Coordinates of C-alpha atoms in Angstrom, one line a residue:
M17 CA -56.9 -19.6 14.8
S18 CA -54.5 -16.9 15.9
F19 CA -54.2 -13.5 14.2
T20 CA -50.9 -14.5 12.6
S21 CA -52.5 -17.6 11.1
F22 CA -55.5 -15.6 10.0
F23 CA -53.3 -13.2 8.2
D24 CA -51.3 -15.9 6.5
Y25 CA -54.5 -17.7 5.4
T26 CA -55.9 -14.4 4.1
V27 CA -52.7 -13.8 2.0
N28 CA -52.8 -17.3 0.7
G29 CA -56.4 -17.0 -0.2
L30 CA -55.8 -13.7 -2.1
I31 CA -52.8 -15.2 -3.9
I32 CA -54.7 -18.3 -5.0
G33 CA -57.6 -16.1 -5.9
N34 CA -55.3 -14.0 -8.2
I35 CA -54.3 -17.2 -10.0
Y36 CA -57.9 -18.3 -10.3
A37 CA -58.7 -14.8 -11.7
L38 CA -56.3 -15.4 -14.7
L39 CA -58.3 -18.5 -15.5
A40 CA -61.7 -17.1 -14.8
V41 CA -61.2 -13.9 -16.8
G42 CA -60.3 -15.9 -19.9
L43 CA -63.4 -18.1 -19.5
A44 CA -65.5 -14.9 -19.0
L45 CA -64.1 -13.3 -22.2
I46 CA -64.8 -16.4 -24.2
F47 CA -68.3 -16.8 -22.9
G48 CA -69.0 -13.1 -23.5
V49 CA -68.1 -13.3 -27.2
S50 CA -68.9 -17.0 -28.1
H51 CA -71.5 -17.9 -25.4
L52 CA -69.4 -21.0 -24.8
I53 CA -68.0 -22.6 -21.6
N54 CA -64.5 -23.6 -22.8
F55 CA -63.7 -26.9 -21.1
A56 CA -60.3 -27.0 -22.8
H57 CA -59.2 -24.0 -20.8
G58 CA -57.6 -26.1 -18.1
S59 CA -55.6 -28.0 -20.7
V60 CA -54.1 -24.8 -22.0
Y61 CA -53.3 -23.9 -18.4
T62 CA -51.3 -27.2 -18.2
V63 CA -49.6 -26.6 -21.5
G64 CA -48.5 -23.2 -20.2
A65 CA -47.0 -24.8 -17.1
Y66 CA -45.0 -27.3 -19.2
I67 CA -43.8 -24.6 -21.6
G68 CA -42.4 -22.8 -18.5
W69 CA -40.9 -25.9 -17.2
A70 CA -39.2 -26.7 -20.5
S71 CA -37.9 -23.2 -20.8
I72 CA -36.3 -23.2 -17.4
T73 CA -35.0 -26.8 -17.7
Y74 CA -33.7 -26.9 -21.2
L75 CA -33.2 -23.2 -22.2
H76 CA -32.3 -21.9 -18.8
T77 CA -34.3 -18.7 -19.5
P78 CA -34.6 -16.0 -16.9
L79 CA -38.0 -15.4 -15.4
P80 CA -39.2 -12.5 -17.7
V81 CA -38.2 -14.6 -20.8
T82 CA -40.0 -17.6 -19.4
I83 CA -43.2 -15.6 -18.8
A84 CA -43.0 -14.2 -22.3
L85 CA -42.5 -17.7 -23.9
V86 CA -45.5 -19.0 -21.9
V87 CA -47.7 -16.1 -22.9
I88 CA -46.8 -16.4 -26.6
G89 CA -47.0 -20.2 -26.7
S90 CA -50.3 -20.4 -24.9
G91 CA -51.8 -17.6 -26.9
A92 CA -50.8 -19.3 -30.1
L93 CA -52.5 -22.5 -28.9
G94 CA -55.6 -20.6 -28.1
M95 CA -55.8 -19.2 -31.6
L96 CA -55.2 -22.8 -33.0
I97 CA -58.1 -24.1 -30.9
E98 CA -60.5 -21.5 -32.1
R99 CA -59.5 -21.7 -35.8
V100 CA -59.2 -25.5 -36.2
G101 CA -61.5 -26.9 -33.4
L102 CA -64.3 -24.4 -33.1
R103 CA -64.7 -22.2 -36.1
P104 CA -65.9 -25.0 -38.4
L105 CA -68.8 -25.6 -36.0
Q106 CA -70.3 -22.2 -36.5
G107 CA -74.0 -22.6 -37.3
S108 CA -74.1 -26.0 -35.6
A109 CA -76.3 -26.9 -32.7
R110 CA -75.2 -25.1 -29.5
I111 CA -74.2 -28.3 -27.9
A112 CA -71.5 -29.0 -30.6
P113 CA -68.8 -26.5 -29.6
L114 CA -69.3 -27.3 -25.9
L115 CA -68.6 -31.0 -26.6
A116 CA -65.8 -30.0 -29.0
T117 CA -63.9 -28.3 -26.2
I118 CA -64.2 -31.5 -24.1
G119 CA -62.7 -33.4 -26.9
I120 CA -59.9 -30.9 -27.4
S121 CA -59.2 -31.1 -23.7
F122 CA -58.8 -34.9 -23.9
V123 CA -56.4 -34.5 -26.9
L124 CA -54.2 -31.9 -25.2
D125 CA -54.0 -33.7 -21.9
I126 CA -52.9 -37.0 -23.5
L127 CA -50.4 -35.2 -25.7
V128 CA -48.8 -33.5 -22.7
Q129 CA -48.7 -36.9 -20.9
L130 CA -47.1 -38.6 -23.9
V131 CA -44.5 -35.9 -24.5
F132 CA -43.6 -35.3 -20.8
S133 CA -44.7 -38.5 -19.1
P134 CA -47.5 -38.8 -16.5
D135 CA -45.0 -38.2 -13.6
P136 CA -45.2 -34.9 -11.7
R137 CA -42.3 -32.5 -12.1
S138 CA -40.8 -29.8 -9.9
L139 CA -41.0 -26.3 -11.3
P140 CA -38.5 -23.9 -9.6
T141 CA -39.5 -20.3 -8.8
Q142 CA -36.4 -18.5 -10.0
L143 CA -37.0 -16.0 -7.2
P144 CA -35.0 -15.3 -4.1
D145 CA -36.2 -17.1 -1.0
W146 CA -37.0 -14.2 1.4
R147 CA -40.1 -13.3 3.4
L148 CA -41.2 -9.7 4.1
Q149 CA -42.5 -9.2 7.7
I150 CA -45.8 -7.3 7.8
G151 CA -47.1 -7.1 11.4
T152 CA -47.2 -10.7 12.7
G153 CA -47.4 -12.2 9.2
T154 CA -45.1 -12.6 6.2
I155 CA -45.3 -12.2 2.4
G156 CA -42.8 -13.8 0.0
A157 CA -41.3 -12.7 -3.3
L158 CA -43.5 -15.1 -5.2
D159 CA -46.6 -13.8 -3.4
I160 CA -45.7 -10.2 -4.6
L161 CA -45.0 -11.5 -8.1
I162 CA -48.4 -13.2 -8.4
A163 CA -50.2 -10.2 -7.0
G164 CA -48.3 -7.9 -9.4
I165 CA -49.0 -10.0 -12.4
G166 CA -52.7 -10.2 -11.5
L167 CA -53.1 -6.5 -11.1
A168 CA -51.0 -5.8 -14.2
S169 CA -53.1 -8.2 -16.3
A170 CA -56.3 -6.6 -15.1
A171 CA -55.0 -3.1 -16.0
V172 CA -53.8 -4.1 -19.4
L173 CA -57.0 -5.9 -20.2
F174 CA -59.1 -2.9 -19.0
G175 CA -57.0 -0.6 -21.2
F176 CA -57.3 -3.0 -24.2
L177 CA -61.1 -3.3 -23.9
R178 CA -61.7 0.4 -23.1
F179 CA -59.2 2.3 -25.4
T180 CA -58.4 0.2 -28.5
K181 CA -60.5 -0.4 -31.6
L182 CA -60.1 -4.1 -31.4
G183 CA -61.2 -4.0 -27.7
W184 CA -64.3 -2.0 -28.8
A185 CA -65.0 -4.7 -31.4
V186 CA -64.7 -7.4 -28.6
R187 CA -67.2 -5.5 -26.4
A188 CA -69.6 -4.9 -29.4
T189 CA -69.5 -8.6 -30.3
A190 CA -70.1 -9.6 -26.7
Q191 CA -73.1 -7.3 -26.5
D192 CA -74.7 -8.3 -29.8
R193 CA -72.8 -10.5 -32.2
D194 CA -75.3 -10.2 -35.1
A195 CA -75.5 -6.4 -34.9
A196 CA -71.7 -6.1 -34.6
Q197 CA -71.3 -8.2 -37.8
Q198 CA -73.8 -6.0 -39.6
M199 CA -71.7 -3.0 -38.7
G200 CA -68.6 -4.5 -40.3
V201 CA -66.9 -6.1 -37.3
D202 CA -64.9 -9.1 -38.2
V203 CA -66.3 -11.5 -35.6
D204 CA -63.9 -14.3 -36.6
R205 CA -61.0 -12.1 -35.8
V206 CA -62.6 -11.0 -32.6
N207 CA -63.1 -14.6 -31.6
Q208 CA -59.5 -15.5 -32.4
T209 CA -58.2 -12.5 -30.4
V210 CA -60.3 -13.4 -27.4
F211 CA -59.2 -17.0 -27.5
A212 CA -55.5 -15.9 -27.7
I213 CA -55.9 -13.5 -24.7
A214 CA -57.8 -16.1 -22.7
A215 CA -55.2 -18.8 -23.5
A216 CA -52.3 -16.5 -22.7
L217 CA -53.8 -15.7 -19.3
G218 CA -54.6 -19.4 -18.7
G219 CA -51.1 -20.6 -19.6
L220 CA -49.6 -17.9 -17.3
S221 CA -51.8 -19.0 -14.4
G222 CA -50.5 -22.6 -15.0
L223 CA -46.9 -21.3 -14.7
L224 CA -47.6 -19.4 -11.5
V225 CA -49.4 -22.3 -9.9
G226 CA -46.5 -24.6 -10.7
M227 CA -44.1 -22.1 -9.2
Y228 CA -46.3 -21.6 -6.1
Y229 CA -46.6 -25.3 -5.3
N230 CA -43.3 -26.3 -7.0
N231 CA -45.2 -29.1 -8.8
I232 CA -46.9 -29.7 -12.1
S233 CA -48.5 -32.8 -13.7
P234 CA -50.7 -33.6 -16.7
A235 CA -53.5 -34.3 -14.3
M236 CA -53.8 -30.7 -13.1
S237 CA -55.9 -29.5 -16.0
F238 CA -59.3 -30.9 -15.0
Q239 CA -59.3 -29.3 -11.5
A240 CA -58.1 -26.0 -13.0
T241 CA -61.0 -26.0 -15.4
L242 CA -63.4 -26.7 -12.6
K243 CA -62.0 -23.9 -10.4
G244 CA -62.1 -21.4 -13.3
V245 CA -65.7 -22.4 -14.1
V246 CA -66.7 -22.0 -10.4
A247 CA -65.1 -18.6 -10.1
T248 CA -66.7 -17.5 -13.4
V249 CA -70.2 -18.6 -12.3
V250 CA -69.8 -17.1 -8.8
G251 CA -68.9 -13.7 -10.3
G252 CA -71.3 -13.9 -13.2
V253 CA -70.8 -15.7 -16.5
G254 CA -69.4 -13.4 -19.1
N255 CA -68.7 -10.6 -16.5
V256 CA -64.9 -9.9 -16.4
P257 CA -64.9 -7.8 -13.2
G258 CA -67.3 -10.3 -11.7
A259 CA -64.9 -13.1 -12.6
I260 CA -62.1 -11.4 -10.7
A261 CA -64.2 -10.8 -7.7
G262 CA -65.5 -14.4 -7.8
S263 CA -62.0 -15.7 -8.0
L264 CA -60.8 -13.8 -5.0
L265 CA -63.9 -14.9 -3.0
L266 CA -63.3 -18.5 -4.0
G267 CA -59.6 -18.3 -3.0
L268 CA -60.5 -16.8 0.4
I269 CA -63.3 -19.4 1.1
E270 CA -61.0 -22.3 0.2
S271 CA -58.1 -20.9 2.4
Y272 CA -60.3 -20.3 5.4
G273 CA -62.0 -23.7 4.9
V274 CA -58.6 -25.4 4.9
A275 CA -57.7 -23.6 8.1
I276 CA -60.9 -24.8 9.8
L277 CA -61.4 -28.3 8.5
G278 CA -58.2 -29.3 6.7
T279 CA -56.8 -29.7 3.2
P280 CA -59.1 -32.6 2.1
Y281 CA -62.1 -30.3 2.2
R282 CA -60.6 -27.6 -0.1
N283 CA -62.3 -28.7 -3.3
L284 CA -65.6 -29.5 -1.5
F285 CA -66.0 -25.8 -0.5
A286 CA -65.5 -24.8 -4.1
F287 CA -68.3 -27.0 -5.5
A288 CA -70.6 -26.4 -2.6
L289 CA -70.2 -22.6 -3.3
L290 CA -70.9 -23.4 -7.0
L291 CA -74.2 -25.1 -6.3
V292 CA -75.3 -22.5 -3.8
I293 CA -74.7 -19.7 -6.4
L294 CA -76.4 -21.7 -9.2
L295 CA -79.5 -22.3 -7.1
W296 CA -79.7 -18.9 -5.4
K297 CA -78.4 -16.5 -8.0
P298 CA -77.7 -18.2 -11.3
N299 CA -76.6 -15.0 -13.0
G300 CA -73.8 -14.7 -10.4
L301 CA -73.2 -12.3 -7.6
F302 CA -72.2 -9.5 -10.0
G303 CA -74.3 -10.5 -13.0
R304 CA -77.2 -8.4 -14.3
K305 CA -80.2 -8.9 -12.1
R306 CA -82.6 -8.9 -15.1
A307 CA -80.5 -10.9 -17.5
L308 CA -82.5 -12.8 -20.0
P309 CA -82.6 -16.6 -19.3
P310 CA -80.3 -18.6 -21.4
E311 CA -81.7 -20.5 -24.4
P312 CA -82.3 -24.2 -23.7
L313 CA -79.2 -26.3 -24.4
T314 CA -80.9 -29.4 -25.7
G315 CA -79.2 -32.7 -25.3
T316 CA -79.5 -33.7 -29.0
F317 CA -78.1 -32.6 -32.3
I318 CA -80.6 -31.8 -35.1
A319 CA -80.1 -34.9 -37.2
P320 CA -80.1 -34.2 -41.0
S321 CA -81.5 -37.7 -41.7
K322 CA -83.7 -40.2 -40.1
P323 CA -82.2 -42.6 -37.6
W324 CA -81.3 -46.0 -38.9
H325 CA -83.4 -48.7 -37.4
V326 CA -81.5 -51.9 -36.8
P327 CA -83.5 -54.9 -38.2
R328 CA -85.0 -57.2 -35.6
S329 CA -83.4 -60.2 -37.3
L330 CA -79.9 -58.6 -37.0
L331 CA -80.6 -57.8 -33.3
L332 CA -81.6 -61.4 -32.6
A333 CA -78.6 -62.7 -34.4
L334 CA -76.2 -60.5 -32.4
F335 CA -78.0 -61.5 -29.2
A336 CA -77.6 -65.2 -30.0
A337 CA -73.9 -64.7 -30.9
A338 CA -73.2 -62.8 -27.7
V339 CA -74.9 -65.4 -25.5
A340 CA -73.1 -68.3 -27.2
L341 CA -69.6 -66.7 -27.2
P342 CA -68.4 -68.3 -23.9
L343 CA -69.4 -71.7 -25.1
F344 CA -66.6 -71.6 -27.7
D345 CA -63.9 -71.3 -25.1
P346 CA -62.6 -67.8 -26.0
S347 CA -59.6 -66.3 -24.1
P348 CA -60.4 -65.0 -20.6
Y349 CA -59.1 -61.6 -21.7
L350 CA -61.7 -61.3 -24.5
L351 CA -64.5 -62.2 -22.0
Q352 CA -63.2 -59.6 -19.5
T353 CA -63.1 -57.0 -22.2
L354 CA -66.6 -57.6 -23.3
T355 CA -67.9 -57.8 -19.7
N356 CA -66.5 -54.3 -19.2
A357 CA -68.3 -53.3 -22.5
W358 CA -71.6 -54.6 -21.2
L359 CA -71.3 -52.6 -18.0
Y360 CA -70.4 -49.5 -19.9
G361 CA -73.4 -50.3 -22.1
A362 CA -75.6 -50.0 -19.0
L363 CA -74.0 -46.6 -18.2
A364 CA -74.5 -45.5 -21.8
L365 CA -78.2 -46.5 -21.6
S366 CA -78.5 -44.3 -18.5
L367 CA -76.9 -41.3 -20.1
T368 CA -78.7 -41.6 -23.5
L369 CA -82.0 -41.5 -21.6
V370 CA -81.0 -38.4 -19.7
A371 CA -79.1 -36.5 -22.4
G372 CA -80.8 -37.8 -25.6
T373 CA -84.4 -38.3 -24.6
I374 CA -85.1 -35.7 -21.9
G375 CA -82.4 -33.2 -23.2
Q376 CA -80.3 -32.7 -20.0
I377 CA -76.6 -32.9 -20.6
S378 CA -74.9 -34.6 -17.6
L379 CA -71.2 -34.3 -17.1
G380 CA -71.2 -36.0 -13.7
H381 CA -72.6 -39.4 -14.4
A382 CA -69.6 -41.1 -12.9
G383 CA -70.9 -40.0 -9.5
L384 CA -74.0 -42.3 -10.0
L385 CA -71.6 -45.2 -10.7
A386 CA -69.8 -44.4 -7.5
I387 CA -73.1 -44.3 -5.4
G388 CA -74.2 -47.6 -6.8
A389 CA -70.8 -49.3 -6.2
Y390 CA -70.5 -48.0 -2.6
A391 CA -74.2 -48.7 -1.8
S392 CA -74.0 -52.4 -2.9
S393 CA -70.6 -53.0 -1.3
L394 CA -71.6 -51.6 2.1
L395 CA -75.1 -53.3 2.1
V396 CA -73.4 -56.6 1.4
L397 CA -70.5 -56.2 3.8
D398 CA -72.2 -54.4 6.7
L399 CA -75.8 -55.7 6.5
R400 CA -74.9 -59.2 5.2
L401 CA -77.4 -58.9 2.4
P402 CA -77.1 -61.3 -0.6
V403 CA -75.1 -59.9 -3.5
G404 CA -78.0 -59.9 -5.9
T405 CA -80.3 -58.1 -3.4
G406 CA -77.5 -55.6 -2.8
I407 CA -77.2 -54.8 -6.5
V408 CA -80.9 -54.2 -6.9
L409 CA -81.1 -52.0 -3.8
A410 CA -78.0 -50.1 -4.9
G411 CA -79.8 -49.3 -8.2
L412 CA -82.8 -48.0 -6.3
L413 CA -80.7 -46.0 -3.9
T414 CA -78.7 -44.5 -6.7
S415 CA -82.0 -43.6 -8.4
L416 CA -83.3 -41.8 -5.3
I417 CA -80.1 -40.1 -4.2
G418 CA -79.1 -39.0 -7.8
T419 CA -82.5 -37.5 -8.5
A420 CA -82.5 -35.7 -5.1
L421 CA -79.1 -34.2 -5.8
I422 CA -79.9 -33.0 -9.3
F423 CA -83.6 -32.0 -8.7
P424 CA -82.8 -28.4 -7.5
A425 CA -80.8 -27.8 -10.8
F426 CA -83.8 -28.6 -13.0
R427 CA -84.9 -24.9 -13.0
L428 CA -81.5 -24.0 -14.6
R429 CA -81.2 -23.8 -18.4
G430 CA -78.5 -23.7 -20.9
H431 CA -74.9 -24.4 -19.9
Y432 CA -75.8 -24.1 -16.3
V433 CA -77.3 -27.6 -16.3
S434 CA -74.0 -29.1 -17.5
I435 CA -72.0 -27.1 -14.9
A436 CA -74.4 -28.2 -12.1
T437 CA -74.1 -31.9 -13.0
L438 CA -70.3 -31.6 -13.2
G439 CA -70.3 -30.0 -9.7
I440 CA -72.6 -32.7 -8.3
G441 CA -70.3 -35.4 -9.7
E442 CA -67.3 -33.9 -8.0
I443 CA -69.2 -33.4 -4.7
V444 CA -70.1 -37.1 -4.7
A445 CA -66.4 -38.1 -5.1
L446 CA -65.3 -35.6 -2.4
T447 CA -68.0 -36.8 0.0
I448 CA -66.8 -40.4 -0.5
L449 CA -63.3 -39.3 0.1
N450 CA -64.1 -37.4 3.4
W451 CA -66.9 -39.5 4.9
E452 CA -64.5 -42.0 6.5
S453 CA -67.0 -43.4 9.0
L454 CA -69.2 -44.7 6.2
T455 CA -67.0 -45.0 3.1
H456 CA -63.6 -45.7 4.7
G457 CA -62.3 -42.5 3.1
P458 CA -59.1 -42.7 1.0
I459 CA -58.5 -46.3 2.0
G460 CA -61.6 -47.4 0.1
V461 CA -63.6 -50.6 0.5
S462 CA -61.8 -53.9 0.1
G463 CA -62.8 -57.5 0.4
I464 CA -66.1 -56.9 -1.5
P465 CA -67.7 -60.3 -2.0
P466 CA -67.7 -61.7 -5.5
L467 CA -70.8 -61.8 -7.6
S468 CA -73.3 -64.5 -6.7
L469 CA -76.9 -64.8 -8.0
F470 CA -79.6 -66.9 -6.4
G471 CA -77.1 -68.4 -3.9
R472 CA -74.7 -69.6 -6.6
D473 CA -71.2 -68.3 -7.2
A474 CA -71.0 -66.2 -10.4
S475 CA -67.4 -65.0 -10.1
S476 CA -66.0 -67.0 -13.0
N477 CA -65.2 -65.1 -16.3
E478 CA -68.1 -66.9 -18.1
A479 CA -70.6 -66.2 -15.3
L480 CA -69.6 -62.5 -15.0
Y481 CA -69.9 -62.2 -18.7
W482 CA -73.4 -63.7 -18.9
A483 CA -74.6 -61.8 -15.7
S484 CA -73.4 -58.4 -17.0
F485 CA -74.8 -59.1 -20.5
G486 CA -78.2 -60.2 -19.1
A487 CA -78.4 -57.1 -16.9
M488 CA -77.6 -54.8 -19.8
V489 CA -80.2 -56.5 -22.1
L490 CA -82.8 -56.3 -19.4
L491 CA -82.2 -52.6 -18.8
A492 CA -82.3 -52.0 -22.6
L493 CA -85.6 -53.8 -22.9
L494 CA -87.1 -51.8 -20.0
Q495 CA -85.9 -48.6 -21.6
W496 CA -87.2 -49.6 -25.0
R497 CA -90.6 -50.2 -23.5
L498 CA -90.4 -46.9 -21.6
L499 CA -89.6 -44.9 -24.8
R500 CA -92.5 -46.4 -26.7
S501 CA -95.0 -45.4 -24.0
H502 CA -96.8 -42.2 -23.4
L503 CA -94.1 -41.3 -20.8
G504 CA -91.4 -41.6 -23.5
R505 CA -93.2 -39.4 -25.8
T506 CA -93.6 -36.8 -23.1
F507 CA -89.9 -37.0 -22.4
R508 CA -89.2 -36.1 -26.0
A509 CA -91.7 -33.3 -25.9
V510 CA -89.9 -31.7 -23.0
R511 CA -86.6 -32.1 -24.9
E512 CA -87.9 -30.5 -28.1
D513 CA -89.6 -27.5 -26.6
E514 CA -89.9 -27.1 -22.8
V515 CA -92.0 -24.0 -23.1
A516 CA -94.6 -25.6 -25.4
A517 CA -94.7 -28.7 -23.2
R518 CA -95.4 -26.5 -20.1
A519 CA -98.1 -24.7 -22.1
Y520 CA -99.8 -28.0 -22.6
G521 CA -99.9 -28.7 -18.9
V522 CA -96.7 -30.8 -18.7
S523 CA -94.5 -30.3 -15.6
P524 CA -91.0 -30.5 -17.0
D525 CA -89.3 -30.9 -13.6
R526 CA -91.4 -34.0 -12.8
Y527 CA -90.5 -35.7 -16.0
K528 CA -86.8 -34.7 -15.8
A529 CA -86.9 -36.3 -12.3
L530 CA -88.4 -39.5 -13.7
A531 CA -85.8 -39.6 -16.5
F532 CA -83.0 -39.2 -14.0
G533 CA -84.6 -41.8 -11.7
F534 CA -84.7 -44.4 -14.5
G535 CA -81.2 -43.5 -15.6
G536 CA -79.9 -43.5 -12.1
F537 CA -81.1 -47.1 -11.6
A538 CA -79.2 -48.3 -14.7
A539 CA -76.0 -46.5 -13.6
G540 CA -76.3 -47.7 -10.1
V541 CA -76.6 -51.3 -11.2
S542 CA -73.6 -50.9 -13.5
G543 CA -71.5 -49.5 -10.6
A544 CA -72.6 -52.3 -8.3
F545 CA -71.6 -55.0 -10.8
T546 CA -68.3 -53.3 -11.2
A547 CA -67.6 -53.2 -7.4
H548 CA -68.3 -57.0 -7.0
M549 CA -66.2 -57.7 -10.1
Y550 CA -63.1 -55.8 -8.8
S551 CA -63.6 -56.6 -5.1
Y552 CA -62.0 -53.2 -4.2
I553 CA -63.1 -49.6 -4.9
N554 CA -62.1 -46.1 -3.7
H555 CA -62.9 -42.5 -4.5
E556 CA -60.7 -42.6 -7.7
T557 CA -62.3 -45.7 -9.2
F558 CA -65.0 -43.7 -10.9
G559 CA -63.2 -40.6 -12.1
S560 CA -64.6 -37.7 -14.0
Q561 CA -63.1 -39.1 -17.3
I562 CA -65.7 -41.9 -17.1
S563 CA -68.5 -39.3 -17.4
I564 CA -66.9 -37.9 -20.6
L565 CA -66.3 -41.4 -21.9
A566 CA -70.0 -42.2 -21.4
L567 CA -71.0 -39.0 -23.2
T568 CA -68.7 -40.0 -26.1
M569 CA -70.3 -43.4 -26.3
V570 CA -73.9 -42.0 -26.7
I571 CA -72.8 -39.4 -29.2
L572 CA -71.0 -42.1 -31.2
G573 CA -74.1 -44.3 -31.4
G574 CA -76.7 -41.5 -31.6
L575 CA -78.2 -39.6 -28.7
G576 CA -81.5 -41.1 -27.5
N577 CA -80.8 -44.3 -29.6
I578 CA -80.7 -47.5 -27.5
S579 CA -79.0 -49.6 -30.1
G580 CA -76.6 -46.7 -30.7
A581 CA -75.7 -46.4 -27.0
L582 CA -74.8 -50.1 -26.9
L583 CA -72.8 -49.9 -30.2
G584 CA -70.9 -46.9 -28.8
A585 CA -70.0 -48.7 -25.6
V586 CA -68.8 -51.8 -27.4
A587 CA -66.8 -49.8 -29.9
L588 CA -65.1 -47.5 -27.4
V589 CA -64.4 -50.1 -24.8
S590 CA -63.5 -53.1 -26.9
L591 CA -61.5 -51.8 -29.9
P592 CA -58.7 -50.1 -27.8
E593 CA -58.5 -53.2 -25.7
L594 CA -58.4 -55.6 -28.7
F595 CA -55.5 -53.5 -30.2
R596 CA -53.2 -53.4 -27.2
V597 CA -50.7 -51.2 -29.0
T598 CA -53.1 -48.3 -28.6
A599 CA -53.5 -48.8 -24.8
E600 CA -51.6 -45.7 -23.8
Y601 CA -53.4 -43.7 -26.5
R602 CA -56.9 -44.8 -25.4
M603 CA -58.0 -41.4 -24.1
L604 CA -56.4 -39.7 -27.1
I605 CA -58.5 -42.0 -29.3
Y606 CA -61.6 -41.0 -27.4
G607 CA -60.9 -37.3 -27.7
V608 CA -60.2 -37.5 -31.5
A609 CA -63.3 -39.7 -32.0
L610 CA -65.4 -37.1 -30.2
L611 CA -64.1 -34.3 -32.3
L612 CA -64.5 -36.2 -35.6
L613 CA -68.1 -37.2 -34.7
I614 CA -69.1 -33.6 -33.8
R615 CA -67.5 -32.3 -37.0
F616 CA -68.6 -34.9 -39.6
R617 CA -71.4 -37.1 -38.0
P618 CA -73.0 -35.2 -35.2
Q619 CA -76.2 -37.4 -35.3
G620 CA -74.1 -40.5 -34.5
L621 CA -73.6 -43.7 -36.4
L622 CA -77.2 -44.8 -36.0
G623 CA -78.8 -41.4 -35.8
T624 CA -80.5 -39.5 -33.0
V625 CA -84.0 -40.4 -32.0

């Protein structure tokens, strides 16, 4: 790499780092005041980009007016999110607002898609196309604008926090919320102010990214959230100067990584850096060295009532009806829909064991599906193993690989566990994309043999239905037996109070590994079935939205509740399919359902166990 290239990549890294800083500073402010990772932040970033696009396209506004409209519109959206989506959850379990931000993100992303269409759009820069020569490199007008906005935003924020009464209130609330409230600080006003500032910065960063790459789309929100979270964790969660430094470091690492290995590895560097920081220095590079460990973020809500136990007679009746359904010659579409529901039911069983029983929120469970799907496909195609054998081995491999990947994160607590699983899920997807010699890279794996069991073809709609249903029932029975054993009781002891469990001689890491092992097997089997049913998979088949969908399922039914997980899977997969008019609104329905559950029925339909 020549000096000219090095200079250009350094400038590019610093510019991208400046944009990440606008995202990360907002996340740091919100965490400092509310102790909340705001997963809706990337959606506000997307809304800001589209406000800018609409202003330029329809109103033909000059750039300063466009920036002002983006800041005002995004800030107002941030205030609305805090007032309507999060303030009613004050006093709820700590997991509630975290999940609420995920639901809000779903709703905002789908609304943007419905209003503007899913198609990418070009966002003009409104700046002259000139380059300033500096030595052997160049800097453009947009580069200078982004750097100027980054520096100006940091200066204004510093002045606000240091010299204004409201800024003092923000700092006091971040330091000790209860003490600030006792001293007369209006913490609700502080929260709303912080969300407005964070959203304004996030929306502005979306506009700048759209101008820099001349492209925006509704799908840009998730990656923006992840990059903001990575930069915040690297610098130190809740540390505003650290968020800025972490963003610049992330931008430089990504830029140099692209220079050395190419564009496909850009995101892999970000998530590898995230895991290294989480495991080496969880408080961040610039966080307090002796910061108190975060409180455990348990995977369950505190249910106000006892769980509802489904009568055995009703379970047997439902089982008999499900088994007999294909005998009545239903439509192929109905059988395919229910087959998908059974496979999602196996995934929900996996997650309800991990999140509901052992208390570890996983936001990367789609990665386990991908491991199982690729493992079975490659075993059958390359090693010529029978399909049934490949599915079982895929479940075992997923169990081993998934547990090995997550095991180093078991020493983390609080929100860090969720962030780690999110990063691991993305690393799995990016590894599949880039490991072409094994996974065929972006081309994917095609010609996957159809399902066959005991040497007999099972690719018909009826056979697939019975096979997936049988696998789900078998996994449910195994998990039911597990939870009624001493091991299941130990799982729940770790969930309820890890410190007390450790005091009684229980090794939490060992039991977390066992829970992820059992859960990984169920997810791997589900992914393997899916691969043989579709006959083609690639790195996008098991996207991050599947992880959120699975979490919605187990919350709908009741965390830790086996019957509830299956009910949630059938409800969220079957109902939108049966009412085809809602097909394009499916993810919107999931987001709204998640928000309503968290607000009005946090223990789920059947209650937590």
